[in-house]
Amino acid sequence: MFPTLSQDQLRHSLGHRLRKARATTDALFSMLAPKAIAERPIAERHRIIFYLGHFEAFDWNLLGRSTLGLEPFNESFDELFAFGIDPVEGDLPSDTPSDWPDVSEISTYNQHVRTAVDDILETADFEASEDLQNGLAFQAAVEHRLMHAETLTYMLHRLSLDQKTSPVSEHEISGPGRNVKGKVEIPAGRATLGQTGDQGRFGWDNEFSEVINHVPPFLIDISNVTNGQFLEFVRSGGYDDRNLWHDADWAWKSRTGVSHPCFWETDGEAWMQRNMFDVQPLPLSWPVYVSHAEATAYARWRGAALPTESQLHRAAYGTPNGGERDYPWGSDAPSVARGNFDSHSWNAAPVGSFPGGDSAFGVADLTGNGWEWTSTVFEPFDGFERFRFYPGYSSNFFDGNHYVMKGGSSRTSKCMLRRSFRNWFQPHYTHIYSTFRCVEA
């Protein structure tokens, strides 16, 4: 159990986290050239201007309207900025910049919401309702903002370099990393997914209930697949080998013309990596970022497979003596010595750069440096119950067409590195910071 905080302690903690999360998203918008706010750098997503209003609209709809039943002060904005999109292939948004309100109007709305939400926090009775107990709704608001800070980051990644400015505080991780090639054998054992409701910690609805699976022995890559390793797949004709691709994946690849990872570019015959603020020769030791479809094709080319959610849990949190850890390295809180996460860097780091984050089995980079694809379809655990205040958060995506991801990227907040956290995406979405490793039975 985690310690129970008094109402004043909880209020102080939530206020600090909320202000810090707001500063994170404010800093991202401050990087933009004025006209960039109207851009749609990823066809499947809203224009950037949507996110300028979305964070505050979500907070107000959740805390003001849903939880406390307060009257709206700008109902049209509450609705306009309420929901992001995850369209099926071919069903893309068609709005134009002129369809959106002026930035000044959105800024006024945002300031009004922040003042109202701060007032709610200042007077909240955290025992008044189920949604307020332990600050549940406020914690959801904070994590939602931090999730979308990462979404906004990879959207800005797709903008041309002249549409954004690098922050003065930019920090990157250099060095060769470690030689972490090869595989390690993971003995049979248990993998505990999810969490129980009595553990005293926050979790999204898909993290409940606790599920314990027995995992047979398997081999797993010590590190994520690197750009250099994936380059061998590209040069061998992997994108043109029909036998390596599932039917739906081949149809997607053929229709879109995808022939290399999203963040790769060519300069003559040389491969380059498109970073947030520059383009550099392809860093062969960085983890490759690809879609689930591309990762699956590579694994088949290797004669291997993507790990299941249970296998990745076993490799990350299991121990040789049969126990399980809170994090791959143990129970200590996440820190800069453990991995590339919490917005410490804009880019990936060479694989193996953080030996302090290795699991008990010696598997590297299981937290940070890129979300890891699994072969597990995103589905509810037994006993799943939707959040009353956000019923569609998970259940809207239990459609058989989203896959579980684990671990986190360089832009993932450390509060979401908990063992039970699950991310998910469609198999043909290429824009996220998602890598993978292979397993063999």
CSV table of C-alpha atoms in Angstrom, one decimal:
chain,number,residue,atom,x,y,z
A,1,MET,CA,0.0,0.0,0.0
A,2,PHE,CA,1.1,3.6,-0.7
A,3,PRO,CA,0.8,6.1,2.2
A,4,THR,CA,-2.5,7.9,2.6
A,5,LEU,CA,-2.2,11.6,2.2
A,6,SER,CA,-4.2,14.2,4.1
A,7,GLN,CA,-6.5,16.4,2.0
A,8,ASP,CA,-4.1,19.3,2.3
A,9,GLN,CA,-1.1,17.1,1.3
A,10,LEU,CA,-3.1,15.7,-1.6
A,11,ARG,CA,-4.1,19.2,-2.7
A,12,HIS,CA,-0.5,20.4,-2.6
A,13,SER,CA,0.8,17.4,-4.5
A,14,LEU,CA,-1.9,17.6,-7.2
A,15,GLY,CA,-1.4,21.4,-7.6
A,16,HIS,CA,2.3,20.9,-8.1
A,17,ARG,CA,1.9,18.2,-10.6
A,18,LEU,CA,-0.8,20.1,-12.6
A,19,ARG,CA,1.4,23.2,-12.8
A,20,LYS,CA,4.4,21.2,-13.9
A,21,ALA,CA,2.3,19.4,-16.6
A,22,ARG,CA,0.9,22.8,-17.8
A,23,ALA,CA,4.4,24.1,-18.1
A,24,THR,CA,5.4,21.1,-20.2
A,25,THR,CA,2.6,21.7,-22.8
A,26,ASP,CA,3.1,25.4,-22.7
A,27,ALA,CA,6.8,24.9,-23.6
A,28,LEU,CA,5.9,22.8,-26.6
A,29,PHE,CA,3.6,25.5,-28.0
A,30,SER,CA,6.3,28.1,-27.4
A,31,MET,CA,8.6,26.4,-29.8
A,32,LEU,CA,6.3,27.0,-32.8
A,33,ALA,CA,6.6,29.6,-35.5
A,34,PRO,CA,3.3,31.7,-35.5
A,35,LYS,CA,1.8,30.1,-38.6
A,36,ALA,CA,2.7,26.5,-37.6
A,37,ILE,CA,-0.3,26.3,-35.2
A,38,ALA,CA,-2.6,25.8,-38.1
A,39,GLU,CA,-0.6,23.0,-39.6
A,40,ARG,CA,-1.6,19.3,-39.7
A,41,PRO,CA,1.8,17.6,-39.8
A,42,ILE,CA,0.2,14.1,-39.5
A,43,ALA,CA,-2.8,13.4,-41.8
A,44,GLU,CA,-4.5,11.2,-39.2
A,45,ARG,CA,-4.5,13.8,-36.5
A,46,HIS,CA,-6.2,17.1,-35.8
A,47,ARG,CA,-4.4,20.3,-36.7
A,48,ILE,CA,-2.0,21.5,-34.0
A,49,ILE,CA,-4.5,24.2,-33.0
A,50,PHE,CA,-6.8,21.5,-31.7
A,51,TYR,CA,-4.4,20.6,-29.0
A,52,LEU,CA,-4.0,24.3,-27.9
A,53,GLY,CA,-7.6,24.0,-26.7
A,54,HIS,CA,-7.8,20.3,-26.0
A,55,PHE,CA,-5.9,20.2,-22.7
A,56,GLU,CA,-8.0,22.8,-21.0
A,57,ALA,CA,-11.3,21.5,-22.5
A,58,PHE,CA,-10.5,18.0,-21.2
A,59,ASP,CA,-9.7,19.4,-17.7
A,60,TRP,CA,-12.9,21.4,-17.6
A,61,ASN,CA,-15.2,18.7,-19.0
A,62,LEU,CA,-13.7,16.2,-16.6
A,63,LEU,CA,-13.5,18.3,-13.4
A,64,GLY,CA,-16.0,21.1,-13.8
A,65,ARG,CA,-18.8,19.5,-15.8
A,66,SER,CA,-18.6,15.7,-15.3
A,67,THR,CA,-17.3,15.5,-11.7
A,68,LEU,CA,-19.0,18.6,-10.2
A,69,GLY,CA,-21.8,19.3,-12.6
A,70,LEU,CA,-20.9,23.0,-13.0
A,71,GLU,CA,-22.5,25.1,-15.7
A,72,PRO,CA,-20.4,25.7,-18.9
A,73,PHE,CA,-19.1,29.1,-19.8
A,74,ASN,CA,-18.2,28.3,-23.4
A,75,GLU,CA,-20.1,25.2,-24.3
A,76,SER,CA,-19.1,25.3,-28.0
A,77,PHE,CA,-15.4,25.2,-27.1
A,78,ASP,CA,-16.0,22.5,-24.5
A,79,GLU,CA,-17.4,20.4,-27.4
A,80,LEU,CA,-15.1,21.5,-30.2
A,81,PHE,CA,-11.9,20.6,-28.2
A,82,ALA,CA,-13.3,17.6,-26.4
A,83,PHE,CA,-11.9,14.6,-28.3
A,84,GLY,CA,-8.9,13.7,-30.4
A,85,ILE,CA,-9.3,11.3,-33.3
A,86,ASP,CA,-8.0,7.9,-34.3
A,87,PRO,CA,-9.5,7.4,-37.7
A,88,VAL,CA,-9.6,4.2,-39.6
A,89,GLU,CA,-7.5,4.1,-42.8
A,90,GLY,CA,-8.8,6.4,-45.5
A,91,ASP,CA,-11.2,8.2,-43.1
A,92,LEU,CA,-9.1,11.3,-42.7
A,93,PRO,CA,-10.2,14.8,-41.4
A,94,SER,CA,-10.9,17.4,-44.0
A,95,ASP,CA,-11.2,20.6,-42.1
A,96,THR,CA,-9.4,23.8,-43.1
A,97,PRO,CA,-7.5,26.3,-40.9
A,98,SER,CA,-10.4,28.8,-41.2
A,99,ASP,CA,-12.7,26.3,-39.5
A,100,TRP,CA,-11.0,26.9,-36.2
A,101,PRO,CA,-11.3,29.8,-33.8
A,102,ASP,CA,-8.7,32.5,-33.5
A,103,VAL,CA,-5.7,31.7,-31.2
A,104,SER,CA,-6.6,34.7,-29.0
A,105,GLU,CA,-10.1,33.3,-28.4
A,106,ILE,CA,-8.6,29.9,-27.4
A,107,SER,CA,-6.1,31.6,-25.1
A,108,THR,CA,-8.9,33.4,-23.3
A,109,TYR,CA,-10.8,30.2,-22.9
A,110,ASN,CA,-7.7,28.4,-21.6
A,111,GLN,CA,-7.0,31.1,-19.0
A,112,HIS,CA,-10.6,31.0,-17.8
A,113,VAL,CA,-10.5,27.2,-17.5
A,114,ARG,CA,-7.2,27.2,-15.6
A,115,THR,CA,-8.5,29.7,-13.1
A,116,ALA,CA,-11.7,27.6,-12.6
A,117,VAL,CA,-9.8,24.3,-12.3
A,118,ASP,CA,-7.4,25.9,-9.8
A,119,ASP,CA,-10.4,27.1,-7.8
A,120,ILE,CA,-11.9,23.6,-7.9
A,121,LEU,CA,-8.7,22.1,-6.6
A,122,GLU,CA,-8.5,24.6,-3.8
A,123,THR,CA,-11.9,23.8,-2.4
A,124,ALA,CA,-12.3,20.1,-3.5
A,125,ASP,CA,-13.5,17.6,-0.9
A,126,PHE,CA,-11.6,14.5,-2.0
A,127,GLU,CA,-14.1,12.2,-0.1
A,128,ALA,CA,-17.2,13.8,-1.7
A,129,SER,CA,-17.5,11.3,-4.5
A,130,GLU,CA,-15.9,8.2,-6.0
A,131,ASP,CA,-14.4,10.3,-8.8
A,132,LEU,CA,-12.6,12.6,-6.3
A,133,GLN,CA,-11.4,10.0,-3.9
A,134,ASN,CA,-7.6,10.1,-3.7
A,135,GLY,CA,-7.7,12.8,-6.3
A,136,LEU,CA,-8.6,10.3,-9.0
A,137,ALA,CA,-10.1,12.8,-11.5
A,138,PHE,CA,-7.2,15.3,-11.0
A,139,GLN,CA,-4.6,12.5,-11.5
A,140,ALA,CA,-6.4,11.5,-14.7
A,141,ALA,CA,-6.2,15.2,-15.9
A,142,VAL,CA,-2.5,15.4,-15.2
A,143,GLU,CA,-1.6,12.1,-16.9
A,144,HIS,CA,-3.9,12.9,-19.8
A,145,ARG,CA,-2.0,16.1,-20.4
A,146,LEU,CA,1.3,14.4,-20.2
A,147,MET,CA,0.2,11.7,-22.6
A,148,HIS,CA,-0.8,14.3,-25.1
A,149,ALA,CA,2.4,16.2,-24.6
A,150,GLU,CA,4.1,13.2,-26.1
A,151,THR,CA,1.5,13.1,-28.9
A,152,LEU,CA,2.1,16.8,-29.6
A,153,THR,CA,5.9,16.2,-29.6
A,154,TYR,CA,5.8,13.6,-32.4
A,155,MET,CA,3.4,15.8,-34.3
A,156,LEU,CA,5.9,18.7,-34.0
A,157,HIS,CA,8.6,16.2,-35.1
A,158,ARG,CA,6.9,16.1,-38.5
A,159,LEU,CA,7.0,19.9,-39.0
A,160,SER,CA,9.7,21.4,-41.2
A,161,LEU,CA,12.7,22.6,-39.3
A,162,ASP,CA,11.9,26.2,-40.0
A,163,GLN,CA,8.6,26.0,-38.2
A,164,LYS,CA,10.0,25.4,-34.8
A,165,THR,CA,12.8,26.6,-32.5
A,166,SER,CA,15.0,24.4,-30.4
A,167,PRO,CA,14.8,25.3,-26.6
A,168,VAL,CA,17.9,26.6,-25.0
A,169,SER,CA,17.7,23.7,-22.5
A,170,GLU,CA,18.0,21.0,-25.1
A,171,HIS,CA,20.0,18.1,-23.9
A,172,GLU,CA,21.0,15.0,-25.9
A,173,ILE,CA,22.6,11.7,-24.9
A,174,SER,CA,25.8,10.9,-26.8
A,175,GLY,CA,28.2,8.1,-26.8
A,176,PRO,CA,28.4,4.6,-28.3
A,177,GLY,CA,26.2,2.9,-25.8
A,178,ARG,CA,27.1,-0.7,-24.9
A,179,ASN,CA,27.5,-3.9,-27.0
A,180,VAL,CA,24.2,-5.5,-26.0
A,181,LYS,CA,23.7,-7.6,-29.1
A,182,GLY,CA,22.5,-11.2,-28.7
A,183,LYS,CA,19.7,-12.9,-26.8
A,184,VAL,CA,19.1,-14.1,-23.3
A,185,GLU,CA,17.0,-17.0,-22.1
A,186,ILE,CA,14.2,-16.2,-19.8
A,187,PRO,CA,13.1,-19.2,-17.7
A,188,ALA,CA,9.5,-20.2,-17.2
A,189,GLY,CA,7.7,-18.1,-14.5
A,190,ARG,CA,4.8,-15.8,-13.8
A,191,ALA,CA,4.0,-12.5,-15.2
A,192,THR,CA,1.7,-10.2,-13.3
A,193,LEU,CA,-0.2,-7.8,-15.5
A,194,GLY,CA,-2.4,-5.0,-14.3
A,195,GLN,CA,-3.0,-4.1,-10.7
A,196,THR,CA,-5.6,-4.6,-8.0
A,197,GLY,CA,-7.8,-1.8,-6.8
A,198,ASP,CA,-6.5,-1.9,-3.3
A,199,GLN,CA,-2.9,-1.0,-4.0
A,200,GLY,CA,-3.4,2.7,-3.4
A,201,ARG,CA,-2.0,3.9,-6.6
A,202,PHE,CA,-3.5,5.6,-9.7
A,203,GLY,CA,-4.2,3.6,-12.8
A,204,TRP,CA,-6.4,3.9,-15.9
A,205,ASP,CA,-9.3,1.6,-16.3
A,206,ASN,CA,-7.5,-0.9,-18.6
A,207,GLU,CA,-4.9,-1.5,-15.9
A,208,PHE,CA,-7.4,-3.3,-13.7
A,209,SER,CA,-7.8,-6.0,-12.5
A,210,GLU,CA,-4.6,-8.0,-11.8
A,211,VAL,CA,-3.9,-11.0,-14.0
A,212,ILE,CA,-1.3,-13.6,-13.3
A,213,ASN,CA,-0.1,-15.6,-16.3
A,214,HIS,CA,2.3,-18.5,-16.5
A,215,VAL,CA,5.0,-17.9,-19.2
A,216,PRO,CA,6.9,-20.8,-20.7
A,217,PRO,CA,10.7,-20.3,-21.3
A,218,PHE,CA,11.7,-18.2,-24.3
A,219,LEU,CA,14.7,-16.3,-25.8
A,220,ILE,CA,14.5,-12.5,-26.1
A,221,ASP,CA,16.8,-9.9,-27.6
A,222,ILE,CA,18.9,-8.1,-25.0
A,223,SER,CA,18.3,-4.8,-26.8
A,224,ASN,CA,15.8,-3.2,-29.1
A,225,VAL,CA,16.3,-3.7,-32.8
A,226,THR,CA,18.6,-0.9,-34.0
A,227,ASN,CA,18.6,1.3,-37.1
A,228,GLY,CA,21.7,-0.7,-38.3
A,229,GLN,CA,20.0,-4.1,-37.9
A,230,PHE,CA,16.8,-2.8,-39.6
A,231,LEU,CA,18.9,-1.4,-42.4
A,232,GLU,CA,19.9,-5.0,-43.2
A,233,PHE,CA,16.2,-5.8,-43.6
A,234,VAL,CA,15.7,-2.9,-45.9
A,235,ARG,CA,18.7,-3.7,-48.1
A,236,SER,CA,17.7,-7.3,-48.3
A,237,GLY,CA,14.4,-6.3,-49.9
A,238,GLY,CA,12.3,-7.0,-46.8
A,239,TYR,CA,9.7,-4.3,-47.8
A,240,ASP,CA,9.2,-6.1,-51.1
A,241,ASP,CA,8.9,-9.7,-49.8
A,242,ARG,CA,5.2,-10.6,-49.8
A,243,ASN,CA,5.9,-13.6,-47.6
A,244,LEU,CA,6.9,-11.5,-44.7
A,245,TRP,CA,3.8,-9.4,-44.4
A,246,HIS,CA,0.3,-10.2,-43.2
A,247,ASP,CA,-2.4,-9.6,-45.8
A,248,ALA,CA,-3.7,-6.4,-44.2
A,249,ASP,CA,-0.2,-5.1,-43.6
A,250,TRP,CA,0.8,-5.8,-47.2
A,251,ALA,CA,-2.3,-4.0,-48.5
A,252,TRP,CA,-1.5,-1.0,-46.4
A,253,LYS,CA,2.1,-0.9,-47.4
A,254,SER,CA,1.2,-1.3,-51.1
A,255,ARG,CA,-1.4,1.4,-50.9
A,256,THR,CA,0.7,4.0,-49.0
A,257,GLY,CA,4.1,3.2,-50.6
A,258,VAL,CA,5.9,2.8,-47.3
A,259,SER,CA,9.4,1.5,-48.0
A,260,HIS,CA,11.4,2.5,-45.0
A,261,PRO,CA,10.9,3.7,-41.4
A,262,CYS,CA,9.1,7.0,-40.9
A,263,PHE,CA,12.0,8.9,-39.4
A,264,TRP,CA,14.5,7.9,-42.1
A,265,GLU,CA,15.3,10.1,-45.2
A,266,THR,CA,17.7,9.8,-48.1
A,267,ASP,CA,20.4,12.2,-49.2
A,268,GLY,CA,21.5,10.8,-52.5
A,269,GLU,CA,22.4,7.2,-51.6
A,270,ALA,CA,23.0,7.9,-47.9
A,271,TRP,CA,20.4,7.2,-45.3
A,272,MET,CA,19.7,10.0,-42.8
A,273,GLN,CA,17.7,10.3,-39.6
A,274,ARG,CA,15.2,13.1,-39.2
A,275,ASN,CA,15.3,14.4,-35.6
A,276,MET,CA,13.2,17.0,-33.9
A,277,PHE,CA,15.6,19.9,-34.8
A,278,ASP,CA,18.0,18.5,-37.4
A,279,VAL,CA,18.8,15.8,-39.8
A,280,GLN,CA,21.9,13.6,-39.3
A,281,PRO,CA,23.5,10.5,-40.9
A,282,LEU,CA,21.5,7.5,-39.8
A,283,PRO,CA,22.7,6.6,-36.2
A,284,LEU,CA,23.1,2.9,-36.5
A,285,SER,CA,23.2,2.3,-32.8
A,286,TRP,CA,19.8,4.0,-32.0
A,287,PRO,CA,16.6,1.9,-31.8
A,288,VAL,CA,14.6,1.9,-35.0
A,289,TYR,CA,11.1,3.5,-34.8
A,290,VAL,CA,8.6,1.6,-36.9
A,291,SER,CA,4.9,0.6,-37.0
A,292,HIS,CA,3.6,-2.7,-35.7
A,293,ALA,CA,3.3,-4.0,-39.3
A,294,GLU,CA,7.0,-3.2,-40.1
A,295,ALA,CA,8.1,-4.7,-36.8
A,296,THR,CA,6.2,-7.9,-37.4
A,297,ALA,CA,7.6,-8.2,-41.0
A,298,TYR,CA,11.2,-7.8,-39.6
A,299,ALA,CA,10.6,-10.4,-36.9
A,300,ARG,CA,9.4,-12.9,-39.5
A,301,TRP,CA,12.4,-12.1,-41.6
A,302,ARG,CA,14.5,-13.0,-38.6
A,303,GLY,CA,12.5,-16.2,-38.0
A,304,ALA,CA,11.3,-14.8,-34.8
A,305,ALA,CA,8.2,-13.0,-33.4
A,306,LEU,CA,7.2,-10.0,-31.4
A,307,PRO,CA,6.9,-10.7,-27.6
A,308,THR,CA,3.5,-11.0,-26.1
A,309,GLU,CA,2.6,-8.6,-23.3
A,310,SER,CA,3.2,-11.4,-20.8
A,311,GLN,CA,6.6,-12.3,-22.2
A,312,LEU,CA,7.7,-8.6,-22.1
A,313,HIS,CA,6.5,-8.4,-18.5
A,314,ARG,CA,8.4,-11.5,-17.6
A,315,ALA,CA,11.6,-10.3,-19.2
A,316,ALA,CA,11.2,-6.8,-17.6
A,317,TYR,CA,9.9,-7.4,-14.1
A,318,GLY,CA,10.6,-11.1,-13.3
A,319,THR,CA,13.5,-12.4,-11.4
A,320,PRO,CA,15.4,-15.7,-11.4
A,321,ASN,CA,14.1,-16.5,-7.9
A,322,GLY,CA,10.5,-16.2,-9.0
A,323,GLY,CA,9.8,-12.7,-7.6
A,324,GLU,CA,8.8,-9.6,-9.5
A,325,ARG,CA,10.0,-6.0,-9.4
A,326,ASP,CA,8.2,-2.7,-9.6
A,327,TYR,CA,10.6,-1.6,-12.3
A,328,PRO,CA,13.1,-3.5,-14.4
A,329,TRP,CA,15.9,-2.4,-12.1
A,330,GLY,CA,14.1,-2.8,-8.8
A,331,SER,CA,12.0,-0.6,-6.6
A,332,ASP,CA,13.9,2.7,-6.7
A,333,ALA,CA,12.0,5.6,-8.4
A,334,PRO,CA,12.8,6.3,-12.0
A,335,SER,CA,15.9,8.5,-12.4
A,336,VAL,CA,18.2,9.7,-15.2
A,337,ALA,CA,20.5,6.8,-14.5
A,338,ARG,CA,17.8,4.2,-15.4
A,339,GLY,CA,16.8,5.2,-18.9
A,340,ASN,CA,16.0,7.7,-21.5
A,341,PHE,CA,12.5,9.0,-20.4
A,342,ASP,CA,10.7,11.9,-18.8
A,343,SER,CA,11.6,14.4,-21.6
A,344,HIS,CA,15.3,14.3,-20.7
A,345,SER,CA,16.2,14.1,-24.4
A,346,TRP,CA,14.5,14.9,-27.7
A,347,ASN,CA,16.1,12.0,-29.4
A,348,ALA,CA,16.8,8.3,-28.8
A,349,ALA,CA,20.0,7.2,-27.2
A,350,PRO,CA,22.3,4.4,-28.4
A,351,VAL,CA,20.9,1.0,-27.2
A,352,GLY,CA,22.5,-0.1,-24.0
A,353,SER,CA,23.3,3.4,-22.8
A,354,PHE,CA,21.7,2.8,-19.3
A,355,PRO,CA,23.1,-0.3,-17.6
A,356,GLY,CA,21.4,0.9,-14.4
A,357,GLY,CA,18.1,0.2,-16.0
A,358,ASP,CA,18.7,-3.5,-16.9
A,359,SER,CA,16.3,-6.1,-15.7
A,360,ALA,CA,17.2,-9.0,-13.4
A,361,PHE,CA,17.8,-11.1,-16.5
A,362,GLY,CA,20.1,-8.5,-18.1
A,363,VAL,CA,17.7,-7.2,-20.7
A,364,ALA,CA,18.4,-3.6,-21.5
A,365,ASP,CA,16.3,-0.5,-22.3
A,366,LEU,CA,12.9,-1.9,-21.2
A,367,THR,CA,11.9,1.5,-19.9
A,368,GLY,CA,12.3,4.6,-22.1
A,369,ASN,CA,14.1,5.1,-25.4
A,370,GLY,CA,11.0,3.9,-27.4
A,371,TRP,CA,7.7,2.2,-26.7
A,372,GLU,CA,7.9,-1.5,-27.4
A,373,TRP,CA,5.4,-3.3,-29.6
A,374,THR,CA,3.9,-6.5,-28.5
A,375,SER,CA,1.9,-9.1,-30.4
A,376,THR,CA,-0.9,-8.8,-27.9
A,377,VAL,CA,-4.2,-7.2,-29.1
A,378,PHE,CA,-5.4,-4.5,-26.7
A,379,GLU,CA,-8.2,-6.1,-24.8
A,380,PRO,CA,-9.7,-5.6,-21.2
A,381,PHE,CA,-8.6,-7.8,-18.3
A,382,ASP,CA,-11.2,-9.9,-16.5
A,383,GLY,CA,-13.2,-7.6,-14.2
A,384,PHE,CA,-12.7,-4.5,-16.4
A,385,GLU,CA,-14.9,-1.6,-15.4
A,386,ARG,CA,-15.0,1.7,-17.4
A,387,PHE,CA,-14.2,4.9,-15.6
A,388,ARG,CA,-17.5,6.6,-15.0
A,389,PHE,CA,-16.0,10.0,-15.7
A,390,TYR,CA,-14.2,8.8,-18.9
A,391,PRO,CA,-16.1,5.8,-20.2
A,392,GLY,CA,-14.6,5.7,-23.6
A,393,TYR,CA,-10.9,6.0,-22.6
A,394,SER,CA,-10.1,2.3,-23.2
A,395,SER,CA,-13.3,0.7,-24.3
A,396,ASN,CA,-13.5,2.6,-27.6
A,397,PHE,CA,-10.3,0.8,-28.6
A,398,PHE,CA,-11.2,-2.7,-27.8
A,399,ASP,CA,-11.8,-3.3,-31.5
A,400,GLY,CA,-9.2,-6.0,-32.3
A,401,ASN,CA,-7.2,-3.5,-34.3
A,402,HIS,CA,-4.9,-2.0,-31.6
A,403,TYR,CA,-1.9,-3.6,-30.1
A,404,VAL,CA,-0.4,-3.2,-26.6
A,405,MET,CA,2.8,-1.3,-26.2
A,406,LYS,CA,5.0,-1.1,-23.1
A,407,GLY,CA,7.9,0.7,-21.7
A,408,GLY,CA,7.8,4.4,-22.8
A,409,SER,CA,9.9,6.7,-25.0
A,410,SER,CA,12.3,9.6,-24.3
A,411,ARG,CA,9.2,11.9,-24.0
A,412,THR,CA,7.2,9.7,-21.7
A,413,SER,CA,6.6,11.1,-18.2
A,414,LYS,CA,8.1,9.0,-15.4
A,415,CYS,CA,4.7,8.7,-13.7
A,416,MET,CA,3.6,6.5,-16.6
A,417,LEU,CA,6.5,4.0,-16.2
A,418,ARG,CA,4.6,2.0,-13.6
A,419,ARG,CA,4.5,-1.7,-14.4
A,420,SER,CA,0.7,-1.8,-15.0
A,421,PHE,CA,0.6,1.0,-17.6
A,422,ARG,CA,-0.5,0.0,-21.1
A,423,ASN,CA,-0.3,2.0,-24.3
A,424,TRP,CA,-1.8,1.0,-27.6
A,425,PHE,CA,-1.9,2.0,-31.3
A,426,GLN,CA,-3.2,0.8,-34.6
A,427,PRO,CA,-0.7,-1.5,-36.5
A,428,HIS,CA,-0.2,0.9,-39.4
A,429,TYR,CA,0.5,4.1,-37.5
A,430,THR,CA,4.2,5.0,-38.2
A,431,HIS,CA,4.7,8.4,-36.5
A,432,ILE,CA,5.2,7.4,-32.8
A,433,TYR,CA,8.4,6.7,-31.0
A,434,SER,CA,7.9,2.9,-31.1
A,435,THR,CA,10.6,0.3,-31.3
A,436,PHE,CA,10.6,-3.5,-30.7
A,437,ARG,CA,12.6,-6.6,-29.9
A,438,CYS,CA,12.2,-10.2,-31.0
A,439,VAL,CA,11.6,-13.4,-29.1
A,440,GLU,CA,12.0,-17.1,-30.0
A,441,ALA,CA,10.4,-20.0,-28.2
